[in-house]
């Protein structure tokens, strides 16, 4: 059960858009449209941002969006704000009642 | 209020076991799975396993099989995670998270329980 691959870090300036990728094999993220994304501020529990690849829970800003192409899922944050500076994780169902996280991406807002 | 309330921090010696609890409130306990996720200091999130609605079936990540046990008490809306044969590498914050059935995402998280393993 190897972790999904995310870039270790990304950065952007306020107002810009950034995209975080999450790449798996055909046996995990590639086979299922059951990818979710989480934001985690230091010392806090993760927060759900996106589920089922591209759906937003109530209360999550529409600046956050998800997509998927082949074996890669992506999280895009538009109109970057200072409070978006955080760690971001993808999660995918990989079958047999198991899931796996990506390694996490640290977003820096310049 | 919909929430998951976890037990307090623990300090354990190497070789010992730890049991962390997670009490649900504000929703129908038996409608959701419960997962356990851990995070070592400065590291990423790591999924440990899941226990089903009725508590009669648990699935564990391969890494923890044989060392972790997850149980569920529907009478008190509480789930438990016990990890045995602790080493310093088990020092981490342990989270419980509510899993949406069949869709495999976590929509509610506990605040986490710090488990420190030290001699």
Coordinates of N, CA, C and O in Angstrom, one line a residue, chain A residues 10-103:
Chain A
X10 N 4.5 23.5 -2.8 CA 4.1 24.4 -3.8 C 4.0 25.8 -3.2 O 3.9 25.9 -2.0
X11 N 4.1 26.8 -4.1 CA 4.0 28.2 -3.6 C 3.3 29.0 -4.6 O 3.2 28.7 -5.8
X12 N 2.7 30.1 -4.1 CA 2.0 31.1 -5.0 C 1.8 32.4 -4.2 O 1.9 32.4 -3.0
X13 N 1.6 33.4 -5.0 CA 1.3 34.7 -4.4 C -0.2 34.9 -4.2 O -1.0 34.3 -4.9
X14 N -0.5 35.8 -3.3 CA -1.9 36.1 -3.1 C -2.6 36.5 -4.4 O -2.1 37.2 -5.2
X15 N -3.8 35.9 -4.6 CA -4.6 36.1 -5.8 C -4.3 35.2 -6.9 O -5.2 35.0 -7.8
X16 N -3.2 34.5 -6.9 CA -2.9 33.5 -7.9 C -3.6 32.2 -7.7 O -4.3 32.0 -6.7
X17 N -3.5 31.3 -8.7 CA -4.0 30.0 -8.6 C -2.9 29.0 -8.5 O -1.8 29.2 -9.2
X18 N -3.0 27.9 -7.7 CA -2.1 26.8 -7.7 C -2.8 25.5 -7.8 O -4.0 25.4 -7.5
X19 N -2.0 24.5 -8.3 CA -2.6 23.1 -8.4 C -1.7 22.2 -7.7 O -0.5 22.2 -7.9
X20 N -2.3 21.3 -7.0 CA -1.5 20.2 -6.3 C -1.9 18.9 -6.9 O -3.1 18.6 -7.0
X21 N -1.0 18.1 -7.4 CA -1.3 16.8 -8.0 C -1.2 15.7 -7.0 O -0.5 15.8 -6.0
X22 N -1.8 14.6 -7.3 CA -1.9 13.4 -6.5 C -1.9 12.2 -7.5 O -2.9 11.9 -8.1
X23 N -0.8 11.5 -7.6 CA -0.6 10.5 -8.6 C -0.6 9.1 -8.0 O 0.2 8.9 -7.0
X24 N -1.4 8.2 -8.5 CA -1.3 6.9 -8.0 C -1.2 5.9 -9.2 O -1.0 6.3 -10.3
X25 N -1.3 4.6 -8.9 CA -1.2 3.6 -9.9 C -2.6 3.3 -10.4 O -3.6 3.7 -9.8
X26 N -2.7 2.4 -11.3 CA -4.0 2.0 -11.8 C -4.8 1.3 -10.7 O -6.0 1.2 -10.8
X27 N -4.1 0.8 -9.8 CA -4.8 0.0 -8.7 C -5.3 0.9 -7.6 O -6.0 0.4 -6.7
X28 N -5.0 2.2 -7.6 CA -5.6 3.0 -6.5 C -6.3 4.2 -7.2 O -7.4 4.1 -7.7
X29 N -5.7 5.3 -7.1 CA -6.4 6.5 -7.6 C -6.8 6.4 -9.1 O -7.7 7.0 -9.5
X30 N -6.1 5.6 -9.8 CA -6.4 5.4 -11.2 C -7.7 4.7 -11.5 O -8.3 4.8 -12.5
X31 N -8.1 3.8 -10.6 CA -9.2 2.9 -10.8 C -10.5 3.4 -10.2 O -11.6 3.0 -10.5
X32 N -10.4 4.3 -9.3 CA -11.6 4.8 -8.5 C -11.8 6.3 -8.6 O -10.8 7.0 -8.6
X33 N -13.0 6.7 -8.6 CA -13.2 8.2 -8.5 C -13.5 8.5 -7.1 O -14.4 9.3 -6.9
X34 N -12.8 8.0 -6.2 CA -13.1 8.2 -4.8 C -11.9 8.8 -4.1 O -11.3 8.3 -3.2
X35 N -11.5 10.0 -4.7 CA -10.4 10.7 -4.1 C -11.0 11.9 -3.3 O -11.9 12.6 -3.8
X36 N -10.4 12.2 -2.2 CA -10.8 13.3 -1.4 C -9.5 14.1 -1.0 O -8.4 13.6 -1.1
X37 N -9.7 15.3 -0.6 CA -8.6 16.2 -0.3 C -8.9 16.9 1.1 O -10.0 17.2 1.4
X38 N -7.8 17.1 1.8 CA -7.9 17.6 3.2 C -6.9 18.7 3.4 O -5.8 18.6 2.9
X39 N -7.3 19.7 4.2 CA -6.4 20.8 4.5 C -6.1 20.6 6.0 O -7.0 20.3 6.8
X40 N -4.8 20.8 6.4 CA -4.4 20.7 7.8 C -3.5 21.8 8.2 O -2.4 21.9 7.7
X41 N -4.0 22.6 9.1 CA -3.2 23.7 9.6 C -2.4 23.1 10.8 O -2.8 22.1 11.4
X42 N -1.2 23.7 11.1 CA -0.4 23.2 12.2 C -1.1 23.0 13.5 O -1.8 23.9 13.9
X43 N -0.9 21.8 14.0 CA -1.5 21.5 15.3 C -3.0 21.3 15.3 O -3.6 21.1 16.4
X44 N -3.6 21.2 14.1 CA -5.1 21.0 14.0 C -5.4 19.7 13.3 O -4.5 19.1 12.6
X45 N -6.6 19.3 13.5 CA -7.1 18.1 12.8 C -7.3 18.5 11.3 O -7.6 19.6 11.0
X46 N -7.2 17.5 10.4 CA -7.5 17.8 9.0 C -8.9 18.2 8.8 O -9.8 17.8 9.6
X47 N -9.2 18.9 7.7 CA -10.5 19.3 7.3 C -10.8 18.9 5.9 O -9.9 19.1 5.0
X48 N -12.0 18.3 5.7 CA -12.4 17.9 4.4 C -12.6 19.1 3.4 O -13.4 20.0 3.8
X49 N -12.0 19.0 2.3 CA -12.1 20.1 1.3 C -12.9 19.6 0.0 O -13.8 20.3 -0.5
X50 N -12.6 18.4 -0.4 CA -13.1 17.9 -1.7 C -13.4 16.4 -1.4 O -12.6 15.7 -0.8
X51 N -14.5 15.9 -1.9 CA -14.8 14.4 -1.9 C -15.3 14.0 -3.3 O -15.7 14.8 -4.1
X52 N -15.2 12.7 -3.5 CA -15.6 12.1 -4.8 C -14.9 12.8 -5.9 O -15.6 13.0 -7.0
X53 N -13.7 13.2 -5.8 CA -12.9 13.9 -6.8 C -13.2 15.3 -7.0 O -12.2 16.1 -7.2
X54 N -14.4 15.8 -7.0 CA -14.7 17.1 -7.4 C -15.9 17.8 -6.6 O -16.4 18.8 -7.0
X55 N -16.3 17.2 -5.5 CA -17.5 17.7 -4.8 C -17.0 18.5 -3.6 O -16.1 18.0 -2.9
X56 N -17.6 19.6 -3.3 CA -17.3 20.4 -2.1 C -18.3 20.2 -1.0 O -19.5 20.3 -1.3
X57 N -17.9 20.0 0.2 CA -18.9 20.0 1.3 C -19.4 21.4 1.5 O -18.8 22.4 1.2
X58 N -20.6 21.4 2.2 CA -21.2 22.7 2.5 C -20.2 23.5 3.4 O -19.6 22.9 4.3
X59 N -20.0 24.7 3.1 CA -19.1 25.6 3.9 C -17.7 25.7 3.4 O -17.0 26.6 3.9
X60 N -17.3 24.9 2.4 CA -16.0 25.0 1.8 C -16.1 26.0 0.7 O -16.9 25.9 -0.2
X61 N -15.1 26.9 0.6 CA -15.1 28.0 -0.4 C -15.0 27.4 -1.8 O -14.4 26.3 -2.0
X62 N -15.7 28.0 -2.7 CA -15.6 27.6 -4.1 C -14.3 27.9 -4.8 O -14.1 27.6 -6.0
X63 N -13.4 28.5 -4.0 CA -12.0 28.7 -4.5 C -11.3 27.3 -4.6 O -10.2 27.3 -5.3
X64 N -11.8 26.4 -3.9 CA -11.2 25.0 -3.9 C -12.0 24.1 -4.9 O -13.2 24.0 -4.8
X65 N -11.2 23.5 -5.8 CA -11.9 22.6 -6.8 C -11.0 21.4 -7.0 O -9.8 21.4 -6.9
X66 N -11.6 20.3 -7.4 CA -10.9 19.1 -7.6 C -11.2 18.5 -9.0 O -12.3 18.8 -9.6
X67 N -10.3 17.8 -9.6 CA -10.4 17.2 -10.9 C -9.6 15.9 -10.9 O -8.8 15.6 -10.0
X68 N -9.8 15.2 -12.0 CA -9.0 13.9 -12.2 C -8.8 13.6 -13.6 O -9.7 13.8 -14.5
X69 N -7.6 13.2 -13.9 CA -7.3 12.8 -15.3 C -6.4 11.6 -15.3 O -5.3 11.6 -14.7
X70 N -6.9 10.5 -15.8 CA -6.1 9.2 -15.7 C -5.8 8.8 -14.3 O -6.7 8.8 -13.4
X71 N -4.6 8.6 -14.0 CA -4.2 8.2 -12.6 C -3.9 9.4 -11.7 O -3.4 9.2 -10.6
X72 N -4.1 10.6 -12.2 CA -3.8 11.8 -11.4 C -5.0 12.6 -11.0 O -5.8 13.0 -11.9
X73 N -5.1 12.8 -9.7 CA -6.1 13.7 -9.2 C -5.5 15.1 -8.9 O -4.3 15.1 -8.6
X74 N -6.2 16.1 -8.9 CA -5.6 17.5 -8.7 C -6.6 18.3 -7.9 O -7.8 18.2 -8.0
X75 N -5.9 19.1 -7.0 CA -6.6 20.1 -6.2 C -6.2 21.5 -6.7 O -5.0 21.7 -6.7
X76 N -7.1 22.3 -7.1 CA -6.8 23.7 -7.5 C -7.3 24.7 -6.5 O -8.5 24.6 -6.1
X77 N -6.5 25.6 -6.1 CA -6.9 26.7 -5.2 C -6.8 28.0 -6.0 O -5.7 28.3 -6.4
X78 N -7.8 28.7 -6.2 CA -7.8 29.9 -6.9 C -7.9 31.1 -5.9 O -8.4 30.9 -4.8
X79 N -7.5 32.3 -6.4 CA -7.5 33.5 -5.5 C -6.8 33.2 -4.2 O -7.4 33.5 -3.2
X80 N -5.6 32.8 -4.3 CA -4.9 32.4 -3.0 C -5.0 33.5 -1.9 O -4.8 34.7 -2.2
X81 N -5.2 33.0 -0.7 CA -5.2 33.9 0.4 C -4.2 33.4 1.5 O -3.8 32.3 1.5
X82 N -3.8 34.3 2.3 CA -2.8 34.0 3.3 C -3.2 32.8 4.2 O -2.4 31.9 4.5
X83 N -4.5 32.7 4.5 CA -5.0 31.6 5.3 C -4.9 30.2 4.6 O -5.1 29.2 5.2
X84 N -4.7 30.2 3.3 CA -4.6 29.0 2.6 C -3.2 28.3 2.8 O -3.1 27.1 2.5
X85 N -2.3 29.0 3.4 CA -1.0 28.4 3.7 C -1.2 27.3 4.8 O -1.6 27.5 5.9
X86 N -0.9 26.1 4.3 CA -1.3 24.9 5.1 C -0.7 23.7 4.4 O 0.0 23.8 3.4
X87 N -0.9 22.5 5.0 CA -0.6 21.2 4.4 C -1.8 20.7 3.8 O -2.9 20.8 4.4
X88 N -1.7 20.0 2.6 CA -2.8 19.4 1.9 C -2.5 18.0 1.6 O -1.4 17.6 1.2
X89 N -3.5 17.1 1.8 CA -3.4 15.7 1.6 C -4.5 15.2 0.7 O -5.6 15.5 0.9
X90 N -4.1 14.3 -0.2 CA -5.2 13.5 -0.9 C -5.3 12.2 -0.3 O -4.4 11.7 0.4
X91 N -6.5 11.6 -0.5 CA -6.8 10.3 0.0 C -7.6 9.5 -1.1 O -8.4 10.1 -1.7
X92 N -7.2 8.3 -1.3 CA -7.9 7.5 -2.3 C -8.3 6.1 -1.8 O -7.5 5.5 -1.0
X93 N -9.5 5.6 -2.1 CA -9.9 4.3 -1.9 C -9.0 3.4 -2.9 O -8.9 3.7 -4.0
X94 N -8.5 2.3 -2.3 CA -7.7 1.4 -3.2 C -8.2 0.0 -3.2 O -7.5 -1.0 -3.6
X95 N -9.5 -0.2 -2.7 CA -10.1 -1.5 -2.8 C -9.9 -2.3 -1.5 O -9.1 -1.9 -0.6
X96 N -10.7 -3.4 -1.4 CA -10.6 -4.2 -0.2 C -10.8 -3.5 1.1 O -10.1 -3.8 2.1
X97 N -11.6 -2.5 1.1 CA -11.9 -1.7 2.3 C -10.7 -1.0 2.9 O -10.6 -0.8 4.1
X98 N -9.8 -0.6 2.0 CA -8.6 0.2 2.5 C -8.5 1.5 1.7 O -8.9 1.6 0.5
X99 N -7.9 2.4 2.3 CA -7.6 3.7 1.7 C -6.1 4.0 1.9 O -5.4 3.4 2.8
X100 N -5.6 5.0 1.2 CA -4.2 5.4 1.3 C -4.1 6.9 1.2 O -4.9 7.5 0.3
X101 N -3.3 7.6 1.9 CA -3.0 9.0 1.8 C -1.9 9.3 0.9 O -1.0 8.5 0.7
X102 N -1.9 10.5 0.3 CA -0.7 11.0 -0.3 C 0.3 11.5 0.7 O -0.1 11.6 1.9
X103 N 1.5 11.7 0.3 CA 2.5 12.1 1.3 C 2.4 13.5 1.8 O 3.0 13.9 2.8

